[in-house]
Amino acid sequence: MRYFVKTNHFNNHPKDPNPLLMKRWIRIFIITIFAFAAISLVLIQFTQTRRTVSINDNMFNIGVTNAMEAVIKEVSGTLLLPDGTPSPTFRYQGLDSLISQHLLTNGIDIRPVVGIYDEGQSSLLFASAAGQERNLEDSPYRYVFTPQNNAGSNQYYILLSFPSAQLFLQRNSNLLAYASLILITIIIVMFFVSIRALTVQRKLDTMKTEFINNMTHEIKTPLATVSLACEMLRDESISNDEESRRNFLAIINDENQRLRVLVDTILQSAKMSKKSFRINPKEVDVHTLIEKVTQSFRLTLSNRGGTLDTRLEAAPSIVVADEMHLTNLIFNLIDNGIKYSTGAPHITVATSVADGWFRLSVSDEGIGISKDDQKHVFEKFYRVSTGDIHNVKGFGIGLNYVAQVVKLHQGHISLESELGKGSTFTVALPTN
């Protein structure tokens, strides 16, 4: 009697435009528009800042002019002697204070250096600060001062020098510029954060979809095998054959074990993401667990003509670990080696003890893992590229689960692999 497994065949449809490519062009278009808008905003802000500086400069000059008009009007009754020397009624020492007061009234809180200049004699009669004579003579802030009752024909000027005028203008104009620059920076940063978040979200959605599809196919395979074995056992001609009956019961048991490990891997991996997750360590014999796990791969290896060799050299073989998680770890490493083997799988499981570490290695002669994939192989939902091989099942969670189990046991895991020659995963657990 022959049994056939139905397979689904899909009709070939014309290829639709690649949605990922379209989304990429949309993303490039959005980034280009945003870059243009950001650059334009910076240029506009730069132009506006220059205009603000110019306006502030004009307002500063107007304020100084208004203040000096009031000062000259107030001191216009003071006298200078014909020879240019100040009369006793003219108080030079109070002039800078008076000018500062009127400047403050006009919104300028800078105390200038004040000087009196005699144009006729081309000499500076007074300077409120020593060492500032040259700055006063070169200052553009020059105001005609004609004392009353001046017998001479000389023209006098009140000179002002503002050493910190530029700082005053910058302080008033740069506040807006700094605020704008900060806001522009925040906008740019938030834009790229949003783009990155959308990219990561899309990647997670894709991985979630692939995970669900892969998990469905991964679970359907043992279910179909169990269903077929049960159907065979219903056949009286087979159920009466004790050897065939035992074989089919063994198939059901192996596939049931496979399903249990798959479900445990998914559930426990989700639980391990929580900080409150704890393991239940106790003394376990790793060699016993290995023998138990290898039995569940008898059917798979037999169907593919493969072999599984063990070199259990660790003495003692006892470690303190969580039995369930350690069993699932061994299962996942062996299962991974079988999946990524072309033709007949050849798996080697070896153990050893050295320097206080119990080492468990699982080697295969499969397709190997590239250097780029090795960097991500323990990430959740990550699946190694298989090139032209399309029959590799799995949902990208097994090796991530293995890495989490090793971490919970305060151990470490390493990978040695070369494309076309196979891979070796080595788990080291503390013996103490």
Coordinates of N, CA, C and O in Angstrom, one line a residue, residues 170-255:
Q170 N 26.1 91.2 20.0 CA 26.0 89.7 19.9 C 25.0 89.1 20.9 O 24.2 88.2 20.6
R171 N 25.1 89.7 22.1 CA 24.2 89.1 23.1 C 22.7 89.3 22.8 O 21.9 88.5 23.0
N172 N 22.4 90.5 22.2 CA 21.0 90.8 21.8 C 20.6 90.0 20.6 O 19.4 89.7 20.5
S173 N 21.5 89.8 19.6 CA 21.1 89.2 18.4 C 21.3 87.7 18.4 O 20.6 87.0 17.6
N174 N 22.2 87.2 19.1 CA 22.5 85.7 19.0 C 21.6 84.9 19.8 O 21.5 83.7 19.6
L175 N 20.8 85.5 20.7 CA 19.9 84.7 21.5 C 18.9 84.0 20.6 O 18.6 82.8 20.7
L176 N 18.3 84.7 19.6 CA 17.4 84.2 18.7 C 18.0 83.2 17.8 O 17.5 82.1 17.5
A177 N 19.3 83.5 17.4 CA 20.0 82.6 16.5 C 20.3 81.2 17.2 O 20.1 80.2 16.6
Y178 N 20.7 81.3 18.4 CA 21.0 80.1 19.2 C 19.7 79.2 19.4 O 19.7 78.0 19.2
A179 N 18.6 79.9 19.7 CA 17.4 79.2 19.9 C 16.9 78.6 18.6 O 16.5 77.4 18.6
S180 N 17.1 79.3 17.5 CA 16.7 78.7 16.2 C 17.6 77.5 15.9 O 17.1 76.5 15.4
L181 N 18.9 77.6 16.1 CA 19.8 76.5 15.8 C 19.5 75.3 16.6 O 19.5 74.2 16.1
I182 N 19.1 75.5 17.9 CA 18.8 74.4 18.8 C 17.5 73.7 18.3 O 17.4 72.5 18.2
L183 N 16.5 74.5 17.9 CA 15.2 73.9 17.3 C 15.5 73.2 16.0 O 14.9 72.1 15.8
I184 N 16.3 73.8 15.2 CA 16.6 73.1 13.9 C 17.3 71.8 14.2 O 17.0 70.7 13.5
T185 N 18.3 71.8 15.1 CA 19.0 70.5 15.4 C 18.0 69.5 16.0 O 18.1 68.3 15.6
I186 N 17.1 69.9 16.9 CA 16.1 69.0 17.4 C 15.2 68.4 16.3 O 14.9 67.2 16.3
I187 N 14.8 69.3 15.4 CA 14.0 68.8 14.3 C 14.7 67.7 13.4 O 14.2 66.7 13.1
I188 N 16.0 68.0 13.1 CA 16.8 67.1 12.3 C 17.0 65.8 13.0 O 16.8 64.7 12.4
V189 N 17.3 65.9 14.3 CA 17.5 64.6 15.1 C 16.3 63.8 15.2 O 16.3 62.6 15.0
M190 N 15.1 64.5 15.5 CA 13.9 63.8 15.6 C 13.5 63.2 14.3 O 12.9 62.1 14.2
F191 N 13.8 63.8 13.2 CA 13.4 63.3 11.9 C 14.2 62.0 11.6 O 13.6 61.0 11.2
F192 N 15.5 62.0 11.9 CA 16.3 60.8 11.6 C 15.9 59.7 12.6 O 15.9 58.5 12.3
V193 N 15.6 60.1 13.9 CA 15.1 59.1 14.8 C 13.8 58.5 14.4 O 13.6 57.2 14.5
S194 N 12.9 59.3 13.8 CA 11.6 58.8 13.3 C 11.9 57.8 12.1 O 11.2 56.8 12.0
I195 N 12.8 58.2 11.2 CA 13.1 57.4 10.1 C 13.6 56.0 10.5 O 13.2 55.0 10.0
R196 N 14.5 56.1 11.5 CA 15.1 54.9 12.0 C 14.1 54.0 12.7 O 14.1 52.8 12.5
A197 N 13.2 54.7 13.5 CA 12.2 53.9 14.2 C 11.2 53.2 13.2 O 10.8 52.1 13.4
L198 N 10.9 53.9 12.1 CA 10.0 53.4 11.1 C 10.7 52.2 10.4 O 10.1 51.2 10.1
T199 N 12.0 52.4 10.1 CA 12.8 51.3 9.5 C 12.8 50.0 10.4 O 12.6 48.9 9.9
V200 N 13.1 50.3 11.7 CA 13.2 49.2 12.6 C 11.8 48.5 12.8 O 11.7 47.3 12.8
Q201 N 10.8 49.3 12.8 CA 9.4 48.8 12.9 C 9.0 47.9 11.7 O 8.5 46.9 11.9
R202 N 9.4 48.4 10.5 CA 9.1 47.6 9.3 C 9.9 46.3 9.3 O 9.4 45.3 8.9
K203 N 11.2 46.4 9.8 CA 12.0 45.2 9.9 C 11.4 44.2 10.9 O 11.3 43.0 10.6
L204 N 10.9 44.7 12.0 CA 10.3 43.9 13.0 C 9.0 43.2 12.5 O 8.7 42.1 12.7
D205 N 8.2 44.0 11.7 CA 7.0 43.5 11.2 C 7.3 42.4 10.2 O 6.6 41.3 10.1
T206 N 8.3 42.6 9.4 CA 8.7 41.6 8.4 C 9.2 40.3 9.1 O 8.8 39.2 8.7
M207 N 10.0 40.5 10.2 CA 10.5 39.3 10.9 C 9.4 38.6 11.6 O 9.3 37.4 11.7
K208 N 8.4 39.4 12.1 CA 7.2 38.8 12.8 C 6.4 37.9 11.8 O 6.0 36.8 12.1
T209 N 6.2 38.5 10.6 CA 5.5 37.7 9.6 C 6.2 36.4 9.2 O 5.6 35.4 9.1
E210 N 7.6 36.6 9.0 CA 8.4 35.4 8.6 C 8.4 34.4 9.8 O 8.3 33.2 9.5
F211 N 8.4 34.9 11.0 CA 8.4 34.0 12.2 C 7.1 33.2 12.2 O 7.2 32.0 12.4
I212 N 6.0 33.8 12.0 CA 4.7 33.1 12.1 C 4.6 32.1 10.9 O 4.2 31.0 11.2
N213 N 5.1 32.5 9.7 CA 5.0 31.6 8.6 C 6.0 30.4 8.9 O 5.6 29.2 8.6
N214 N 7.2 30.7 9.3 CA 8.1 29.6 9.5 C 7.7 28.7 10.7 O 7.8 27.4 10.6
M215 N 7.1 29.3 11.7 CA 6.7 28.5 12.9 C 5.5 27.6 12.4 O 5.4 26.4 12.9
T216 N 4.6 28.1 11.6 CA 3.5 27.3 11.1 C 4.0 26.1 10.3 O 3.5 25.0 10.6
H217 N 4.9 26.3 9.4 CA 5.5 25.2 8.6 C 6.2 24.2 9.5 O 6.2 23.0 9.3
E218 N 7.0 24.8 10.5 CA 7.8 23.9 11.4 C 6.9 23.0 12.2 O 7.3 21.8 12.4
I219 N 5.8 23.5 12.6 CA 4.9 22.7 13.5 C 4.0 21.7 12.6 O 3.7 20.6 13.0
K220 N 3.7 22.2 11.4 CA 2.9 21.3 10.5 C 3.6 20.0 10.2 O 2.9 19.0 10.0
T221 N 4.9 20.1 10.0 CA 5.7 18.9 9.6 C 5.5 17.7 10.6 O 5.1 16.6 10.2
P222 N 5.8 17.9 11.9 CA 5.7 16.8 12.8 C 4.2 16.4 13.0 O 3.9 15.2 13.2
L223 N 3.3 17.4 12.9 CA 1.9 17.0 13.0 C 1.4 16.1 11.8 O 0.7 15.2 12.0
A224 N 1.9 16.5 10.6 CA 1.6 15.6 9.5 C 2.2 14.2 9.6 O 1.5 13.2 9.3
T225 N 3.4 14.2 10.1 CA 4.1 12.8 10.3 C 3.3 12.0 11.4 O 3.1 10.8 11.2
V226 N 2.9 12.6 12.5 CA 2.1 11.9 13.5 C 0.8 11.5 13.0 O 0.3 10.4 13.2
S227 N 0.1 12.4 12.2 CA -1.2 12.0 11.6 C -1.0 10.8 10.6 O -1.9 9.9 10.7
L228 N 0.0 10.8 9.9 CA 0.3 9.7 8.9 C 0.6 8.4 9.7 O 0.1 7.3 9.3
A229 N 1.4 8.5 10.8 CA 1.7 7.3 11.6 C 0.4 6.7 12.2 O 0.2 5.5 12.3
C230 N -0.4 7.6 12.7 CA -1.7 7.2 13.3 C -2.6 6.5 12.3 O -3.3 5.5 12.6
E231 N -2.6 7.1 11.1 CA -3.4 6.5 10.0 C -2.9 5.1 9.7 O -3.7 4.1 9.4
M232 N -1.6 4.9 9.7 CA -1.0 3.6 9.4 C -1.3 2.6 10.5 O -1.5 1.4 10.2
L233 N -1.3 3.1 11.7 CA -1.6 2.1 12.8 C -3.1 1.7 12.8 O -3.4 0.6 13.3
R234 N -3.9 2.4 12.1 CA -5.3 2.0 12.0 C -5.5 0.9 11.0 O -6.5 0.1 11.0
D235 N -4.5 0.7 10.2 CA -4.5 -0.4 9.2 C -4.3 -1.7 9.9 O -3.2 -1.9 10.6
E236 N -5.2 -2.6 9.8 CA -5.1 -3.9 10.6 C -3.8 -4.7 10.2 O -3.2 -5.3 11.0
S237 N -3.5 -4.6 8.9 CA -2.4 -5.4 8.5 C -1.0 -4.9 9.1 O -0.1 -5.7 9.2
I238 N -1.0 -3.6 9.4 CA 0.2 -3.1 10.0 C 0.1 -3.2 11.5 O 1.1 -3.5 12.2
S239 N -1.0 -2.9 12.1 CA -1.1 -2.9 13.6 C -0.9 -4.3 14.1 O -0.5 -4.5 15.3
N240 N -1.1 -5.4 13.3 CA -0.9 -6.7 13.8 C 0.6 -7.1 13.7 O 1.0 -8.1 14.3
D241 N 1.4 -6.3 12.9 CA 2.8 -6.5 12.8 C 3.5 -5.8 14.0 O 3.5 -4.5 14.0
E242 N 4.0 -6.5 15.0 CA 4.6 -5.9 16.2 C 5.7 -5.0 15.8 O 5.9 -3.9 16.4
E243 N 6.6 -5.4 14.9 CA 7.8 -4.5 14.6 C 7.4 -3.2 14.0 O 7.9 -2.1 14.3
S244 N 6.4 -3.3 13.0 CA 5.9 -2.1 12.4 C 5.2 -1.2 13.4 O 5.3 0.1 13.3
R245 N 4.5 -1.8 14.2 CA 3.7 -1.1 15.3 C 4.7 -0.3 16.1 O 4.5 0.9 16.5
R246 N 5.8 -1.0 16.6 CA 6.8 -0.3 17.4 C 7.5 0.9 16.7 O 7.7 1.9 17.2
N247 N 7.7 0.6 15.4 CA 8.4 1.7 14.6 C 7.5 2.9 14.5 O 8.0 4.1 14.7
F248 N 6.2 2.7 14.2 CA 5.3 3.9 14.1 C 5.1 4.6 15.5 O 4.9 5.8 15.5
L249 N 5.0 3.8 16.5 CA 4.9 4.4 17.9 C 6.2 5.2 18.2 O 6.1 6.3 18.8
A250 N 7.3 4.7 17.8 CA 8.6 5.5 18.0 C 8.6 6.8 17.2 O 9.0 7.8 17.6
I251 N 8.0 6.7 16.0 CA 7.9 7.9 15.1 C 7.0 8.9 15.9 O 7.3 10.1 15.9
I252 N 5.9 8.5 16.4 CA 5.0 9.4 17.1 C 5.6 10.0 18.3 O 5.5 11.2 18.6
N253 N 6.4 9.1 19.0 CA 7.1 9.6 20.2 C 8.2 10.7 19.9 O 8.3 11.7 20.5
D254 N 8.9 10.4 18.8 CA 10.0 11.3 18.4 C 9.4 12.7 17.9 O 9.9 13.7 18.3
E255 N 8.3 12.6 17.1 CA 7.7 13.8 16.7 C 7.1 14.6 17.8 O 7.0 15.8 17.8

